[in-house]
Amino acid sequence: MKEFSLDIVICTYNNAALLSRTLEALSKQQVDSPWIEWKVLIVNNNCTDKTSETVTSLMQAAGYALRMVHETKQGLTHARVCGVQNTSGDWIAFVDDDCLLSEDWVEQAAQFASQHPECGAFGGRITLEWEKPPPAFVLNRRYAYAGKQLGDTAKRRSWLPGAGMIVRRKALVASGWLDKQLLEDRIGRRLVSGGDVEIGMRIARAHEVWYNPNCNLRHLIPTRRMTREYLRRMEFGLGASRHNVAALSWRRSYASWLLYSLVYGFGFSVFSAADSVREGVYSSGPIDLRLGLSPALGWWAAMFAMWRMKSSERSEILGAVLPTENASNPTLPKLSMSSN
């Protein structure tokens, strides 16, 4: 059996309490195959809480190779690039600082990679674990918390969520993502997104991308992330991401994209408003148009930002992930707010 080397990269910003649980869960990994080598790297993205102390205290007792580096450029994308540059494994797993990996996660990842030699990236099952029972308006938007349940059978995909995404280093390098990132991901407390989808889509241009149900993780959702204000910000970021990700696979001119964006934006706004009214009526709760319209407002904001770009900048984004002529997975994602 060929040796499997994996670096688990955990990028973190002021989330020491949940990070501690993530690292403690990793200490329970059951890796029995001698051909599997795995390590953990924490990328400290300007944390001002007790992150450094938490990681340092666990280094000796972790039971696995654990180290930490610092990235001063704020933002998840910068932190991920730093993580890639400071590791050397053939495979890289991007694991969020609020995720608990199942005890056989590394073993299952290694087995899947060895059985799929053409695979460039894969992700697994993501189960949401709430700190307390969530209100109805949160449950109606599980997609916003990156939950993923695609059944018990492995299947081909064209993009992946960032939590638990496992990429082949050679495929990531060949995609050009390390040289030029087109979309942003979380910056501090600003809930923008799209960078993880970009990674998956760029790898999918020339490699297989898969969903592996045997790699299970639990995504911890604390009470502070169940407020209407938090969801509004998250939904706004998802709406902006929806616009930018769709632009990545646009085949025509910017003029046609702008027309499409305008028409879609109006339809998106009307649908979102109607959905808010329907939700309020059926739940006998308040009609929260601010929450309901947040993703549409994010779409409009991203459309305006692209309109203000230089034409050379727009040309880098539009059609950036159209499949190559010999791509093994030419199907690009059909975007939906369910993020499935």
Tab-separated table of C-alpha atoms in Angstrom:
chain	number	residue	atom	x	y	z
A	1	MET	CA	0.000	0.000	0.000
A	2	LYS	CA	1.383	3.402	-0.969
A	3	GLU	CA	2.074	5.724	1.973
A	4	PHE	CA	-0.596	8.329	2.695
A	5	SER	CA	0.551	11.626	4.230
A	6	LEU	CA	-2.009	14.144	5.456
A	7	ASP	CA	-1.678	17.588	7.015
A	8	ILE	CA	-4.774	18.792	8.854
A	9	VAL	CA	-4.766	22.591	8.648
A	10	ILE	CA	-6.959	24.399	11.188
A	11	CYS	CA	-7.221	28.152	10.657
A	12	THR	CA	-8.491	30.028	13.678
A	13	TYR	CA	-9.453	33.500	14.835
A	14	ASN	CA	-10.456	34.177	18.459
A	15	ASN	CA	-12.254	30.891	19.008
A	16	ALA	CA	-10.112	29.267	21.708
A	17	ALA	CA	-12.921	27.462	23.527
A	18	LEU	CA	-14.213	25.571	20.501
A	19	LEU	CA	-10.695	25.073	19.119
A	20	SER	CA	-9.819	23.260	22.337
A	21	ARG	CA	-12.668	20.807	21.731
A	22	THR	CA	-11.557	20.320	18.112
A	23	LEU	CA	-8.020	19.446	19.198
A	24	GLU	CA	-9.186	17.171	22.003
A	25	ALA	CA	-11.372	15.257	19.527
A	26	LEU	CA	-8.322	14.764	17.299
A	27	SER	CA	-6.519	13.053	20.168
A	28	LYS	CA	-9.114	10.253	19.897
A	29	GLN	CA	-8.230	9.366	16.303
A	30	GLN	CA	-7.902	5.616	15.761
A	31	VAL	CA	-5.337	5.176	12.979
A	32	ASP	CA	-4.285	1.550	12.755
A	33	SER	CA	-2.730	1.399	9.272
A	34	PRO	CA	1.065	1.857	9.430
A	35	TRP	CA	1.167	3.479	5.972
A	36	ILE	CA	-0.800	6.520	7.207
A	37	GLU	CA	1.088	9.589	8.408
A	38	TRP	CA	-0.854	12.582	9.694
A	39	LYS	CA	-0.044	15.866	11.398
A	40	VAL	CA	-1.950	18.944	12.573
A	41	LEU	CA	-1.051	22.578	11.921
A	42	ILE	CA	-2.832	25.496	13.621
A	43	VAL	CA	-2.752	28.780	11.716
A	44	ASN	CA	-3.193	31.580	14.258
A	45	ASN	CA	-4.750	34.453	12.306
A	46	ASN	CA	-4.061	37.367	14.695
A	47	CYS	CA	-5.915	35.842	17.649
A	48	THR	CA	-6.169	38.078	20.716
A	49	ASP	CA	-7.830	35.526	23.001
A	50	LYS	CA	-6.240	32.467	24.653
A	51	THR	CA	-5.621	30.575	21.406
A	52	SER	CA	-1.818	30.509	21.767
A	53	GLU	CA	-1.996	29.306	25.358
A	54	THR	CA	-4.605	26.670	24.444
A	55	VAL	CA	-2.519	25.207	21.635
A	56	THR	CA	0.734	25.341	23.605
A	57	SER	CA	-0.812	23.534	26.566
A	58	LEU	CA	-2.030	20.718	24.318
A	59	MET	CA	1.168	20.197	22.304
A	60	GLN	CA	2.797	17.813	24.789
A	61	ALA	CA	-0.319	15.838	25.687
A	62	ALA	CA	-2.015	15.773	22.274
A	63	GLY	CA	-0.788	12.326	21.257
A	64	TYR	CA	-0.231	13.494	17.671
A	65	ALA	CA	2.117	15.905	15.867
A	66	LEU	CA	0.767	19.393	16.609
A	67	ARG	CA	2.351	22.755	15.876
A	68	MET	CA	1.279	26.344	15.290
A	69	VAL	CA	2.252	29.135	12.892
A	70	HIS	CA	1.068	32.740	12.695
A	71	GLU	CA	-0.459	34.541	9.709
A	72	THR	CA	-0.663	38.330	10.070
A	73	LYS	CA	-2.772	38.971	6.947
A	74	GLN	CA	-6.341	38.842	8.194
A	75	GLY	CA	-8.722	36.454	6.498
A	76	LEU	CA	-9.420	32.758	6.085
A	77	THR	CA	-8.017	32.641	2.561
A	78	HIS	CA	-4.669	34.102	3.680
A	79	ALA	CA	-4.609	31.655	6.588
A	80	ARG	CA	-5.277	28.692	4.308
A	81	VAL	CA	-2.498	29.730	1.931
A	82	CYS	CA	-0.179	30.009	4.932
A	83	GLY	CA	-1.213	26.533	6.041
A	84	VAL	CA	-0.450	25.030	2.637
A	85	GLN	CA	2.918	26.766	2.461
A	86	ASN	CA	3.903	25.491	5.906
A	87	THR	CA	3.056	21.832	5.317
A	88	SER	CA	4.401	19.126	3.029
A	89	GLY	CA	1.935	16.207	3.063
A	90	ASP	CA	0.575	14.809	-0.190
A	91	TRP	CA	-2.926	15.639	1.064
A	92	ILE	CA	-4.226	18.680	2.957
A	93	ALA	CA	-7.418	18.772	5.021
A	94	PHE	CA	-8.969	22.141	5.819
A	95	VAL	CA	-10.804	21.625	9.102
A	96	ASP	CA	-12.669	24.469	10.799
A	97	ASP	CA	-11.883	25.393	14.400
A	98	ASP	CA	-15.384	24.390	15.515
A	99	CYS	CA	-15.526	20.892	14.030
A	100	LEU	CA	-15.157	17.520	15.768
A	101	LEU	CA	-13.801	14.742	13.555
A	102	SER	CA	-15.063	11.215	14.087
A	103	GLU	CA	-12.512	8.802	15.572
A	104	ASP	CA	-11.953	7.041	12.224
A	105	TRP	CA	-11.910	10.200	10.099
A	106	VAL	CA	-8.211	10.071	9.185
A	107	GLU	CA	-8.345	6.327	8.513
A	108	GLN	CA	-11.420	6.729	6.305
A	109	ALA	CA	-9.830	9.629	4.418
A	110	ALA	CA	-6.716	7.578	3.714
A	111	GLN	CA	-8.705	4.553	2.548
A	112	PHE	CA	-10.844	6.675	0.213
A	113	ALA	CA	-7.826	8.466	-1.290
A	114	SER	CA	-6.044	5.177	-1.940
A	115	GLN	CA	-9.127	3.765	-3.686
A	116	HIS	CA	-9.628	6.839	-5.922
A	117	PRO	CA	-6.306	7.623	-7.630
A	118	GLU	CA	-7.905	10.207	-9.957
A	119	CYS	CA	-9.459	12.143	-7.076
A	120	GLY	CA	-8.221	15.710	-6.570
A	121	ALA	CA	-10.423	16.594	-3.600
A	122	PHE	CA	-13.191	15.140	-1.470
A	123	GLY	CA	-15.341	15.987	1.517
A	124	GLY	CA	-17.562	14.098	3.900
A	125	ARG	CA	-20.719	14.158	5.930
A	126	ILE	CA	-21.224	17.276	8.105
A	127	THR	CA	-23.690	17.005	10.990
A	128	LEU	CA	-24.780	20.117	12.845
A	129	GLU	CA	-24.524	19.970	16.626
A	130	TRP	CA	-26.403	22.773	18.389
A	131	GLU	CA	-25.332	24.108	21.781
A	132	LYS	CA	-29.030	24.463	22.581
A	133	PRO	CA	-32.206	23.705	20.610
A	134	PRO	CA	-32.285	26.301	17.799
A	135	PRO	CA	-35.288	28.504	17.034
A	136	ALA	CA	-37.374	27.817	13.936
A	137	PHE	CA	-35.815	30.596	11.852
A	138	VAL	CA	-32.399	28.958	12.369
A	139	LEU	CA	-33.619	25.437	11.584
A	140	ASN	CA	-35.134	26.760	8.360
A	141	ARG	CA	-31.623	27.867	7.329
A	142	ARG	CA	-29.469	24.854	8.153
A	143	TYR	CA	-27.649	25.384	4.846
A	144	ALA	CA	-26.133	28.586	6.269
A	145	TYR	CA	-24.227	26.486	8.824
A	146	ALA	CA	-22.695	24.178	6.198
A	147	GLY	CA	-24.557	21.028	7.175
A	148	LYS	CA	-24.123	18.331	4.522
A	149	GLN	CA	-25.975	15.034	4.316
A	150	LEU	CA	-25.823	13.543	0.814
A	151	GLY	CA	-26.651	9.977	1.697
A	152	ASP	CA	-24.644	6.844	2.395
A	153	THR	CA	-23.115	6.380	-1.056
A	154	ALA	CA	-19.993	8.076	-2.398
A	155	LYS	CA	-20.724	10.334	-5.358
A	156	ARG	CA	-18.996	12.750	-7.699
A	157	ARG	CA	-19.251	16.472	-6.960
A	158	SER	CA	-18.119	19.686	-8.624
A	159	TRP	CA	-17.442	21.686	-5.449
A	160	LEU	CA	-17.126	21.166	-1.705
A	161	PRO	CA	-17.790	23.044	1.547
A	162	GLY	CA	-14.711	24.211	3.404
A	163	ALA	CA	-15.313	22.294	6.652
A	164	GLY	CA	-13.402	19.045	6.285
A	165	MET	CA	-12.403	19.545	2.639
A	166	ILE	CA	-9.469	17.263	1.736
A	167	VAL	CA	-7.379	18.209	-1.300
A	168	ARG	CA	-4.479	16.561	-3.078
A	169	ARG	CA	-1.541	18.964	-2.905
A	170	LYS	CA	-0.535	18.411	-6.537
A	171	ALA	CA	-4.090	19.121	-7.709
A	172	LEU	CA	-4.284	22.304	-5.626
A	173	VAL	CA	-0.958	23.564	-6.962
A	174	ALA	CA	-1.934	22.729	-10.557
A	175	SER	CA	-5.227	24.628	-10.152
A	176	GLY	CA	-3.329	27.893	-9.738
A	177	TRP	CA	-5.146	28.768	-6.517
A	178	LEU	CA	-1.948	29.252	-4.532
A	179	ASP	CA	-0.744	31.821	-7.066
A	180	LYS	CA	-4.008	33.760	-7.381
A	181	GLN	CA	-7.147	33.554	-5.255
A	182	LEU	CA	-10.226	35.128	-6.829
A	183	LEU	CA	-12.810	35.017	-4.041
A	184	GLU	CA	-12.597	35.970	-0.378
A	185	ASP	CA	-13.528	33.931	2.639
A	186	ARG	CA	-14.138	35.001	6.227
A	187	ILE	CA	-12.178	38.105	7.242
A	188	GLY	CA	-12.211	38.506	11.020
A	189	ARG	CA	-15.859	38.738	11.985
A	190	ARG	CA	-16.977	39.690	8.465
A	191	LEU	CA	-18.922	36.691	7.195
A	192	VAL	CA	-18.026	36.661	3.516
A	193	SER	CA	-17.632	33.313	1.786
A	194	GLY	CA	-16.900	31.635	-1.521
A	195	GLY	CA	-13.205	30.819	-1.243
A	196	ASP	CA	-13.753	27.160	-0.374
A	197	VAL	CA	-16.183	26.729	-3.278
A	198	GLU	CA	-13.580	28.297	-5.571
A	199	ILE	CA	-10.961	25.760	-4.461
A	200	GLY	CA	-13.261	22.832	-5.205
A	201	MET	CA	-14.371	24.223	-8.553
A	202	ARG	CA	-10.834	24.963	-9.697
A	203	ILE	CA	-9.667	21.468	-8.807
A	204	ALA	CA	-12.755	20.003	-10.524
A	205	ARG	CA	-11.632	21.503	-13.836
A	206	ALA	CA	-9.121	18.684	-14.271
A	207	HIS	CA	-9.650	16.184	-11.446
A	208	GLU	CA	-12.393	14.154	-9.846
A	209	VAL	CA	-14.084	15.687	-6.797
A	210	TRP	CA	-16.057	13.412	-4.468
A	211	TYR	CA	-18.405	13.211	-1.520
A	212	ASN	CA	-17.270	10.468	0.886
A	213	PRO	CA	-19.976	9.632	3.470
A	214	ASN	CA	-17.507	7.710	5.641
A	215	CYS	CA	-15.646	10.865	6.667
A	216	ASN	CA	-17.926	12.207	9.394
A	217	LEU	CA	-17.567	15.400	11.380
A	218	ARG	CA	-19.781	17.374	13.722
A	219	HIS	CA	-20.009	21.125	13.230
A	220	LEU	CA	-20.529	22.827	16.595
A	221	ILE	CA	-22.999	25.722	16.537
A	222	PRO	CA	-22.819	27.881	19.692
A	223	THR	CA	-25.794	29.873	20.928
A	224	ARG	CA	-24.204	33.171	19.885
A	225	ARG	CA	-24.495	32.070	16.240
A	226	MET	CA	-28.235	31.519	16.460
A	227	THR	CA	-29.308	35.161	16.571
A	228	ARG	CA	-31.175	36.965	13.832
A	229	GLU	CA	-28.394	39.533	13.497
A	230	TYR	CA	-25.733	36.841	13.035
A	231	LEU	CA	-27.875	35.070	10.438
A	232	ARG	CA	-28.472	38.318	8.567
A	233	ARG	CA	-24.737	38.851	8.233
A	234	MET	CA	-24.154	35.237	7.263
A	235	GLU	CA	-26.958	35.252	4.691
A	236	PHE	CA	-25.649	38.507	3.219
A	237	GLY	CA	-22.237	36.865	2.761
A	238	LEU	CA	-23.804	33.783	1.201
A	239	GLY	CA	-25.720	35.941	-1.250
A	240	ALA	CA	-22.534	37.724	-2.299
A	241	SER	CA	-20.796	34.373	-2.617
A	242	ARG	CA	-23.647	33.057	-4.754
A	243	HIS	CA	-23.118	35.917	-7.210
A	244	ASN	CA	-19.344	35.541	-7.381
A	245	VAL	CA	-19.313	31.768	-7.602
A	246	ALA	CA	-21.825	31.858	-10.461
A	247	ALA	CA	-19.597	34.370	-12.265
A	248	LEU	CA	-16.701	31.913	-12.114
A	249	SER	CA	-18.492	29.605	-14.551
A	250	TRP	CA	-20.059	32.269	-16.813
A	251	ARG	CA	-19.342	31.570	-20.482
A	252	ARG	CA	-20.253	34.883	-22.103
A	253	SER	CA	-19.354	38.579	-21.943
A	254	TYR	CA	-19.558	40.868	-18.934
A	255	ALA	CA	-22.445	42.788	-20.563
A	256	SER	CA	-24.490	39.596	-20.740
A	257	TRP	CA	-23.480	38.711	-17.187
A	258	LEU	CA	-24.596	42.129	-15.945
A	259	LEU	CA	-27.974	41.708	-17.633
A	260	TYR	CA	-28.343	38.248	-16.150
A	261	SER	CA	-27.330	39.563	-12.707
A	262	LEU	CA	-29.928	42.333	-12.838
A	263	VAL	CA	-32.747	40.001	-13.842
A	264	TYR	CA	-31.679	37.357	-11.336
A	265	GLY	CA	-31.275	39.959	-8.595
A	266	PHE	CA	-34.842	41.213	-9.056
A	267	GLY	CA	-36.225	37.678	-9.071
A	268	PHE	CA	-34.088	36.737	-6.068
A	269	SER	CA	-35.401	39.746	-4.125
A	270	VAL	CA	-39.040	39.011	-4.900
A	271	PHE	CA	-38.652	35.335	-4.020
A	272	SER	CA	-36.827	36.155	-0.770
A	273	ALA	CA	-39.478	38.661	0.309
A	274	ALA	CA	-42.298	36.230	-0.471
A	275	ASP	CA	-40.486	33.449	1.379
A	276	SER	CA	-40.137	35.704	4.451
A	277	VAL	CA	-43.857	36.408	4.473
A	278	ARG	CA	-44.660	32.715	4.056
A	279	GLU	CA	-42.291	31.779	6.882
A	280	GLY	CA	-43.851	34.329	9.227
A	281	VAL	CA	-47.380	33.223	8.419
A	282	TYR	CA	-46.736	29.486	8.840
A	283	SER	CA	-44.656	29.863	11.994
A	284	SER	CA	-46.972	32.457	13.533
A	285	GLY	CA	-43.836	34.480	14.201
A	286	PRO	CA	-42.607	37.889	13.014
A	287	ILE	CA	-42.139	38.584	9.319
A	288	ASP	CA	-38.423	39.353	9.223
A	289	LEU	CA	-37.852	40.986	5.833
A	290	ARG	CA	-34.354	42.076	6.851
A	291	LEU	CA	-33.361	38.459	7.354
A	292	GLY	CA	-35.266	37.214	4.344
A	293	LEU	CA	-33.769	39.788	1.990
A	294	SER	CA	-30.193	39.476	3.302
A	295	PRO	CA	-28.998	36.988	0.647
A	296	ALA	CA	-30.546	39.067	-2.140
A	297	LEU	CA	-28.892	42.188	-0.736
A	298	GLY	CA	-25.593	40.312	-0.732
A	299	TRP	CA	-26.127	39.472	-4.409
A	300	TRP	CA	-26.771	43.147	-5.218
A	301	ALA	CA	-23.703	44.252	-3.245
A	302	ALA	CA	-21.459	41.780	-5.085
A	303	MET	CA	-22.933	42.802	-8.434
A	304	PHE	CA	-22.217	46.479	-7.689
A	305	ALA	CA	-18.687	45.634	-6.533
A	306	MET	CA	-18.005	43.798	-9.800
A	307	TRP	CA	-19.448	46.706	-11.803
A	308	ARG	CA	-16.911	48.996	-10.100
A	309	MET	CA	-13.972	46.707	-10.911
A	310	LYS	CA	-11.507	47.379	-13.663
A	311	SER	CA	-12.309	45.352	-16.769
A	312	SER	CA	-9.056	43.412	-16.335
A	313	GLU	CA	-10.133	42.361	-12.820
A	314	ARG	CA	-13.576	41.276	-14.033
A	315	SER	CA	-12.050	39.235	-16.832
A	316	GLU	CA	-10.033	37.256	-14.278
A	317	ILE	CA	-13.224	36.175	-12.502
A	318	LEU	CA	-15.717	35.630	-15.324
A	319	GLY	CA	-15.411	32.082	-16.608
A	320	ALA	CA	-12.346	31.409	-14.453
A	321	VAL	CA	-13.322	27.818	-13.673
A	322	LEU	CA	-14.786	26.679	-16.962
A	323	PRO	CA	-13.673	23.065	-17.398
A	324	THR	CA	-10.546	22.270	-19.355
A	325	GLU	CA	-10.902	20.354	-22.599
A	326	ASN	CA	-9.819	17.086	-20.984
A	327	ALA	CA	-11.434	17.670	-17.603
A	328	SER	CA	-12.499	14.480	-15.877
A	329	ASN	CA	-15.452	16.223	-14.229
A	330	PRO	CA	-16.913	18.824	-16.606
A	331	THR	CA	-20.167	19.416	-14.748
A	332	LEU	CA	-20.165	22.720	-12.861
A	333	PRO	CA	-22.397	23.259	-9.830
A	334	LYS	CA	-26.018	24.283	-10.034
A	335	LEU	CA	-26.088	26.972	-7.400
A	336	SER	CA	-28.771	26.938	-4.755
A	337	MET	CA	-29.131	28.375	-1.297
A	338	SER	CA	-29.280	24.846	0.079
A	339	SER	CA	-25.540	24.444	-0.663
A	340	ASN	CA	-25.980	20.715	-1.335
